[in-house]
Amino acid sequence: MITEPLSDAKVPTIAGALGEIVAIHGAVIDVRFPGTLPRIRDLLRAGPGGRVRMEVESVVGPQIIRGLALAPVQGLGLGMPVEATGGPITAPVGEAVLGRMLNVFGEPVDGGAALENVAWRPIHQPPPRLADRVVRSEVFETGIKAIDLLCPIERGGKAGLFGGAGVGKTVLITELIHNTVSHHRGVSLFCGIGERSREAEELYREMRTAGVLDKTVLLFGQMNEPPGVRFLVGAAALTIAEYFRDEKRQDVLLLIDNIFRFVQAGSEVSGLLGRMPSRVGYQPTLGTELAELEERIASTRRGAITSIQAVYVPADDFTDPAATHVFSHLSASVVLSRKRASEGLYPAIDPIKSTSVMLNPGAVGRRHYDIAQAVRRTLAEYEDLKDIIAMLGLEELSSSDRATVARARRLERFLTQPFFSTEAFIGTQGRLVSLAETLEGCEQILSQTDFPAPEQAYYMIGPISEVPG
C-alpha cells in the first residue's frame, strides 16, 4: 500500500513510458506502469494510433494509475499498451486560432486546415496572483436596454444569465456576441460546454455571415461527447483567453454556454471515479472545481477578461447548489423569468431579481442609479397591485395607483427589444440602443402621468423616439 503522497520529485514522468491496461470500468481505465508513473493530469494514449486519449486522475495502488477516457473506449482490452505523453493536455495559442472552431485538444472541427505557427500551453493553469489583479469600475455597454439599465455588466467582471429551459439564454448570448464583437477592440471567445451540435453550427455560420469571425475563437465540448471532454473544455478556452490577455495585452470577451453543463460534467466524472455524492447528488468537489475555473477569469494590468455565462437553473430552483455556487462568483446576475417569457416580454429579464455590483452611484453615476431604482420601485409597486386589480378591477384603484400601473406597463414593454439574432423568426429589424437613449426613455415614462400613445406602442421598439405622438 502507498502510505505517503506521490510527488513529482519522487515519481518522475517520462514521455513514451509504456503501461498496460489492467481494468476498464466504462470510461474509467486503470493502467499499470512497471517503472515510472505519470503525474496527475498527464495525458495518456491507448488504442490504434493513440486514438483513445485519457487524463490521469488518481493513483490507486502500487504502480497503478486511474485515467478518465476522453473518447469512446470501444476496441480497448485488458493488457493493451498505454503510452505516457510526458505532459498534460495542451491548447493552441496565437493569432492562427482566430476565426477557427476547435475541440478540447485544440484540433479544428470546422473542416479547415490544420493549425500552423501556434504555440501550445497546458490547459491547467493557476489563477493570477492577487498582487497582479486590478479592479475596474467601468461598465461594459451591451446595447440591450434591460441589462444596461438594471444590471450593468462590469468590464473585466463575470456576469451570469440565469434561467430554466427555453427562456432565452442562448438567444441572449448570441445577441450579446452580435452587439459587442463588432465594437469590441479585443478578442471574443465562445466556449460551448455540453451544447447541441446544431447550435454550434448555427453560431459559426451566423458569425461568419456577420463578418466578425476573424476576431473570434470558438471551442466546443458538445453534448454527445464524454463527460471528461465537457469538463475540460472550459480550461482549454481560458488558456487561449489568458494568452490574448497576458501576451497580446488585449481585452477578451469570454462567453460560456452553459456553465451548468460544466458542473454537470464534473458530477458525471465524480461518479465515474467512485466518489461519494454530496448535496442533491452533486460532486463533493463542486465548490473547488468551479472556483478553479472562475478564478482564472480576472483583470490584470495587462488586460481584462470579461465573462458572460449562461447558467441553466434546474427546475427553476434558484436554491439548487449549482446555481448558488455560481452566484457567489458573479459581479452581475441577469435572471430570466419564465412568467415574462410566457407574456411575450423578450428579453425575459426579471427587473426585480436581476442585480449588479456596478449599480451604485459611484460606478454608474447618480442619474443612472436614481432612474434604475425608480424603475424597480414602480415595477415592484405594480406587482403588489396585481392582486387588487384581479379581484376588484383597475377602476377601484386611486388615481395615483392607476398612474403607477400605466407607467409600469409601459416600462415593461419599453424594456423589450427586437434582436438582430431573431430577425428571421419575428420579421422585425433588430435594435441596438445606447445607454443614454435607454435612460432618456425610462426618465420620460417615469415623469408622465398621462400617456397619449397606447401600451402596445412601447412594445419591441428601440429608443423612445420610435413611440408615435
PDB file of C-alpha atoms in Angstrom, residues 177-336:
ATOM      1  CA  ILE A 177     -21.953  38.466 -29.413  1.00  0.00           C
ATOM      2  CA  HIS A 178     -23.592  40.372 -32.273  1.00  0.00           C
ATOM      3  CA  ASN A 179     -23.800  43.652 -30.363  1.00  0.00           C
ATOM      4  CA  THR A 180     -20.330  43.634 -28.848  1.00  0.00           C
ATOM      5  CA  VAL A 181     -17.965  41.734 -31.108  1.00  0.00           C
ATOM      6  CA  SER A 182     -18.064  44.278 -33.941  1.00  0.00           C
ATOM      7  CA  HIS A 183     -17.442  47.161 -31.493  1.00  0.00           C
ATOM      8  CA  HIS A 184     -15.046  45.261 -29.211  1.00  0.00           C
ATOM      9  CA  ARG A 185     -11.406  46.157 -29.803  1.00  0.00           C
ATOM     10  CA  GLY A 186     -10.123  42.924 -28.345  1.00  0.00           C
ATOM     11  CA  VAL A 187     -10.858  39.259 -28.990  1.00  0.00           C
ATOM     12  CA  SER A 188     -14.078  37.325 -28.438  1.00  0.00           C
ATOM     13  CA  LEU A 189     -14.003  33.700 -27.361  1.00  0.00           C
ATOM     14  CA  PHE A 190     -17.071  31.464 -27.271  1.00  0.00           C
ATOM     15  CA  CYS A 191     -16.931  28.290 -25.197  1.00  0.00           C
ATOM     16  CA  GLY A 192     -19.771  25.824 -25.720  1.00  0.00           C
ATOM     17  CA  ILE A 193     -19.985  23.300 -22.864  1.00  0.00           C
ATOM     18  CA  GLY A 194     -22.432  20.442 -23.367  1.00  0.00           C
ATOM     19  CA  GLU A 195     -24.428  22.268 -26.040  1.00  0.00           C
ATOM     20  CA  ARG A 196     -26.085  20.850 -29.129  1.00  0.00           C
ATOM     21  CA  SER A 197     -24.177  20.329 -32.371  1.00  0.00           C
ATOM     22  CA  ARG A 198     -26.900  22.258 -34.198  1.00  0.00           C
ATOM     23  CA  GLU A 199     -26.270  25.357 -32.062  1.00  0.00           C
ATOM     24  CA  ALA A 200     -22.521  25.192 -32.732  1.00  0.00           C
ATOM     25  CA  GLU A 201     -23.029  25.030 -36.484  1.00  0.00           C
ATOM     26  CA  GLU A 202     -25.609  27.851 -36.467  1.00  0.00           C
ATOM     27  CA  LEU A 203     -23.380  30.110 -34.357  1.00  0.00           C
ATOM     28  CA  TYR A 204     -20.376  29.531 -36.610  1.00  0.00           C
ATOM     29  CA  ARG A 205     -22.421  30.307 -39.717  1.00  0.00           C
ATOM     30  CA  GLU A 206     -24.007  33.451 -38.198  1.00  0.00           C
ATOM     31  CA  MET A 207     -20.662  34.864 -37.083  1.00  0.00           C
ATOM     32  CA  ARG A 208     -19.131  34.226 -40.480  1.00  0.00           C
ATOM     33  CA  THR A 209     -22.089  35.959 -42.169  1.00  0.00           C
ATOM     34  CA  ALA A 210     -21.803  38.928 -39.783  1.00  0.00           C
ATOM     35  CA  GLY A 211     -18.123  39.329 -40.660  1.00  0.00           C
ATOM     36  CA  VAL A 212     -16.864  39.052 -37.054  1.00  0.00           C
ATOM     37  CA  LEU A 213     -15.408  35.550 -37.205  1.00  0.00           C
ATOM     38  CA  ASP A 214     -11.846  36.774 -37.788  1.00  0.00           C
ATOM     39  CA  LYS A 215     -11.703  38.207 -34.242  1.00  0.00           C
ATOM     40  CA  THR A 216     -13.368  35.226 -32.576  1.00  0.00           C
ATOM     41  CA  VAL A 217     -12.306  31.781 -31.360  1.00  0.00           C
ATOM     42  CA  LEU A 218     -14.910  29.049 -30.812  1.00  0.00           C
ATOM     43  CA  LEU A 219     -14.311  25.982 -28.616  1.00  0.00           C
ATOM     44  CA  PHE A 220     -16.839  23.202 -28.190  1.00  0.00           C
ATOM     45  CA  GLY A 221     -17.207  20.204 -25.936  1.00  0.00           C
ATOM     46  CA  GLN A 222     -20.560  19.064 -27.270  1.00  0.00           C
ATOM     47  CA  MET A 223     -23.447  17.268 -25.640  1.00  0.00           C
ATOM     48  CA  ASN A 224     -22.644  13.907 -27.273  1.00  0.00           C
ATOM     49  CA  GLU A 225     -19.008  13.866 -26.100  1.00  0.00           C
ATOM     50  CA  PRO A 226     -17.674  12.093 -22.978  1.00  0.00           C
ATOM     51  CA  PRO A 227     -18.032  13.926 -19.652  1.00  0.00           C
ATOM     52  CA  GLY A 228     -14.262  14.407 -19.391  1.00  0.00           C
ATOM     53  CA  VAL A 229     -14.256  16.474 -22.593  1.00  0.00           C
ATOM     54  CA  ARG A 230     -17.126  18.660 -21.379  1.00  0.00           C
ATOM     55  CA  PHE A 231     -15.379  19.087 -18.040  1.00  0.00           C
ATOM     56  CA  LEU A 232     -12.051  20.206 -19.551  1.00  0.00           C
ATOM     57  CA  VAL A 233     -13.109  22.405 -22.482  1.00  0.00           C
ATOM     58  CA  GLY A 234     -13.613  25.410 -20.176  1.00  0.00           C
ATOM     59  CA  ALA A 235      -9.981  25.190 -19.031  1.00  0.00           C
ATOM     60  CA  ALA A 236      -8.839  24.990 -22.671  1.00  0.00           C
ATOM     61  CA  ALA A 237     -10.859  28.113 -23.544  1.00  0.00           C
ATOM     62  CA  LEU A 238      -9.404  30.032 -20.610  1.00  0.00           C
ATOM     63  CA  THR A 239      -5.870  29.101 -21.652  1.00  0.00           C
ATOM     64  CA  ILE A 240      -6.448  30.775 -25.030  1.00  0.00           C
ATOM     65  CA  ALA A 241      -8.138  33.786 -23.364  1.00  0.00           C
ATOM     66  CA  GLU A 242      -5.204  34.202 -20.959  1.00  0.00           C
ATOM     67  CA  TYR A 243      -2.757  34.262 -23.875  1.00  0.00           C
ATOM     68  CA  PHE A 244      -4.512  37.193 -25.552  1.00  0.00           C
ATOM     69  CA  ARG A 245      -4.831  38.978 -22.194  1.00  0.00           C
ATOM     70  CA  ASP A 246      -1.281  38.462 -20.946  1.00  0.00           C
ATOM     71  CA  GLU A 247       0.848  38.223 -24.111  1.00  0.00           C
ATOM     72  CA  LYS A 248      -1.104  40.377 -26.581  1.00  0.00           C
ATOM     73  CA  ARG A 249      -2.372  42.742 -23.842  1.00  0.00           C
ATOM     74  CA  GLN A 250      -5.877  42.707 -25.312  1.00  0.00           C
ATOM     75  CA  ASP A 251      -9.276  42.731 -23.649  1.00  0.00           C
ATOM     76  CA  VAL A 252     -11.099  39.424 -24.099  1.00  0.00           C
ATOM     77  CA  LEU A 253     -14.854  38.852 -24.157  1.00  0.00           C
ATOM     78  CA  LEU A 254     -15.442  35.268 -22.990  1.00  0.00           C
ATOM     79  CA  LEU A 255     -18.906  33.812 -23.492  1.00  0.00           C
ATOM     80  CA  ILE A 256     -19.706  30.466 -21.891  1.00  0.00           C
ATOM     81  CA  ASP A 257     -22.827  28.492 -22.762  1.00  0.00           C
ATOM     82  CA  ASN A 258     -23.567  26.725 -20.465  1.00  0.00           C
ATOM     83  CA  ILE A 259     -21.686  26.804 -17.151  1.00  0.00           C
ATOM     84  CA  PHE A 260     -24.214  24.409 -15.570  1.00  0.00           C
ATOM     85  CA  ARG A 261     -23.089  21.758 -18.069  1.00  0.00           C
ATOM     86  CA  PHE A 262     -19.590  22.151 -16.626  1.00  0.00           C
ATOM     87  CA  VAL A 263     -20.967  21.377 -13.170  1.00  0.00           C
ATOM     88  CA  GLN A 264     -22.995  18.508 -14.628  1.00  0.00           C
ATOM     89  CA  ALA A 265     -19.926  17.064 -16.374  1.00  0.00           C
ATOM     90  CA  GLY A 266     -17.986  17.324 -13.099  1.00  0.00           C
ATOM     91  CA  SER A 267     -20.749  15.392 -11.372  1.00  0.00           C
ATOM     92  CA  GLU A 268     -20.547  12.656 -14.017  1.00  0.00           C
ATOM     93  CA  VAL A 269     -16.754  12.498 -13.718  1.00  0.00           C
ATOM     94  CA  SER A 270     -17.029  12.304  -9.918  1.00  0.00           C
ATOM     95  CA  GLY A 271     -19.496   9.432 -10.170  1.00  0.00           C
ATOM     96  CA  LEU A 272     -17.317   7.554 -12.650  1.00  0.00           C
ATOM     97  CA  LEU A 273     -14.356   7.856 -10.280  1.00  0.00           C
ATOM     98  CA  GLY A 274     -16.425   6.433  -7.430  1.00  0.00           C
ATOM     99  CA  ARG A 275     -16.610   9.495  -5.188  1.00  0.00           C
ATOM    100  CA  MET A 276     -19.421   9.727  -2.667  1.00  0.00           C
ATOM    101  CA  PRO A 277     -22.063  12.209  -3.889  1.00  0.00           C
ATOM    102  CA  SER A 278     -22.804  15.285  -1.823  1.00  0.00           C
ATOM    103  CA  ARG A 279     -25.887  17.520  -1.523  1.00  0.00           C
ATOM    104  CA  VAL A 280     -28.625  16.882  -4.145  1.00  0.00           C
ATOM    105  CA  GLY A 281     -26.321  14.329  -5.782  1.00  0.00           C
ATOM    106  CA  TYR A 282     -23.633  16.807  -6.826  1.00  0.00           C
ATOM    107  CA  GLN A 283     -19.936  16.003  -6.515  1.00  0.00           C
ATOM    108  CA  PRO A 284     -18.284  16.786  -3.154  1.00  0.00           C
ATOM    109  CA  THR A 285     -15.681  18.877  -5.010  1.00  0.00           C
ATOM    110  CA  LEU A 286     -18.264  21.165  -6.681  1.00  0.00           C
ATOM    111  CA  GLY A 287     -17.104  24.371  -4.976  1.00  0.00           C
ATOM    112  CA  THR A 288     -13.420  23.721  -5.625  1.00  0.00           C
ATOM    113  CA  GLU A 289     -13.824  22.752  -9.283  1.00  0.00           C
ATOM    114  CA  LEU A 290     -15.979  25.779 -10.044  1.00  0.00           C
ATOM    115  CA  ALA A 291     -13.576  28.108  -8.225  1.00  0.00           C
ATOM    116  CA  GLU A 292     -10.583  26.732 -10.174  1.00  0.00           C
ATOM    117  CA  LEU A 293     -12.330  27.726 -13.404  1.00  0.00           C
ATOM    118  CA  GLU A 294     -13.940  31.013 -12.317  1.00  0.00           C
ATOM    119  CA  GLU A 295     -10.887  32.457 -10.527  1.00  0.00           C
ATOM    120  CA  ARG A 296      -8.893  32.341 -13.757  1.00  0.00           C
ATOM    121  CA  ILE A 297     -11.368  34.868 -15.224  1.00  0.00           C
ATOM    122  CA  ALA A 298      -9.838  38.106 -13.959  1.00  0.00           C
ATOM    123  CA  SER A 299      -8.470  41.514 -14.915  1.00  0.00           C
ATOM    124  CA  THR A 300      -4.737  42.146 -14.662  1.00  0.00           C
ATOM    125  CA  ARG A 301      -2.534  45.105 -15.501  1.00  0.00           C
ATOM    126  CA  ARG A 302      -2.043  43.632 -18.955  1.00  0.00           C
ATOM    127  CA  GLY A 303      -5.699  43.245 -19.936  1.00  0.00           C
ATOM    128  CA  ALA A 304      -9.137  42.096 -18.895  1.00  0.00           C
ATOM    129  CA  ILE A 305     -11.294  39.019 -19.439  1.00  0.00           C
ATOM    130  CA  THR A 306     -14.981  39.952 -19.325  1.00  0.00           C
ATOM    131  CA  SER A 307     -17.092  36.823 -18.998  1.00  0.00           C
ATOM    132  CA  ILE A 308     -20.790  36.366 -19.713  1.00  0.00           C
ATOM    133  CA  GLN A 309     -22.060  32.925 -18.730  1.00  0.00           C
ATOM    134  CA  ALA A 310     -25.381  31.251 -19.377  1.00  0.00           C
ATOM    135  CA  VAL A 311     -26.493  29.303 -16.299  1.00  0.00           C
ATOM    136  CA  TYR A 312     -29.259  26.708 -16.623  1.00  0.00           C
ATOM    137  CA  VAL A 313     -31.286  26.576 -13.402  1.00  0.00           C
ATOM    138  CA  PRO A 314     -32.685  23.051 -12.818  1.00  0.00           C
ATOM    139  CA  ALA A 315     -36.484  23.128 -12.418  1.00  0.00           C
ATOM    140  CA  ASP A 316     -36.262  26.946 -11.991  1.00  0.00           C
ATOM    141  CA  ASP A 317     -34.948  26.303  -8.460  1.00  0.00           C
ATOM    142  CA  PHE A 318     -32.510  29.104  -7.594  1.00  0.00           C
ATOM    143  CA  THR A 319     -31.564  27.343  -4.335  1.00  0.00           C
ATOM    144  CA  ASP A 320     -30.003  24.490  -6.327  1.00  0.00           C
ATOM    145  CA  PRO A 321     -26.345  24.032  -5.221  1.00  0.00           C
ATOM    146  CA  ALA A 322     -25.056  24.567  -8.769  1.00  0.00           C
ATOM    147  CA  ALA A 323     -26.874  27.914  -9.091  1.00  0.00           C
ATOM    148  CA  THR A 324     -25.871  29.146  -5.635  1.00  0.00           C
ATOM    149  CA  HIS A 325     -22.189  28.282  -6.153  1.00  0.00           C
ATOM    150  CA  VAL A 326     -22.138  30.101  -9.500  1.00  0.00           C
ATOM    151  CA  PHE A 327     -23.907  33.130  -7.935  1.00  0.00           C
ATOM    152  CA  SER A 328     -21.040  33.603  -5.492  1.00  0.00           C
ATOM    153  CA  HIS A 329     -18.516  34.232  -8.303  1.00  0.00           C
ATOM    154  CA  LEU A 330     -20.511  36.798 -10.287  1.00  0.00           C
ATOM    155  CA  SER A 331     -20.497  40.588 -10.302  1.00  0.00           C
ATOM    156  CA  ALA A 332     -23.817  40.735 -12.200  1.00  0.00           C
ATOM    157  CA  SER A 333     -26.757  38.333 -12.288  1.00  0.00           C
ATOM    158  CA  VAL A 334     -29.244  38.568 -15.161  1.00  0.00           C
ATOM    159  CA  VAL A 335     -32.242  36.465 -14.128  1.00  0.00           C
ATOM    160  CA  LEU A 336     -34.605  35.313 -16.873  1.00  0.00           C
TER     161      LEU A 336
END
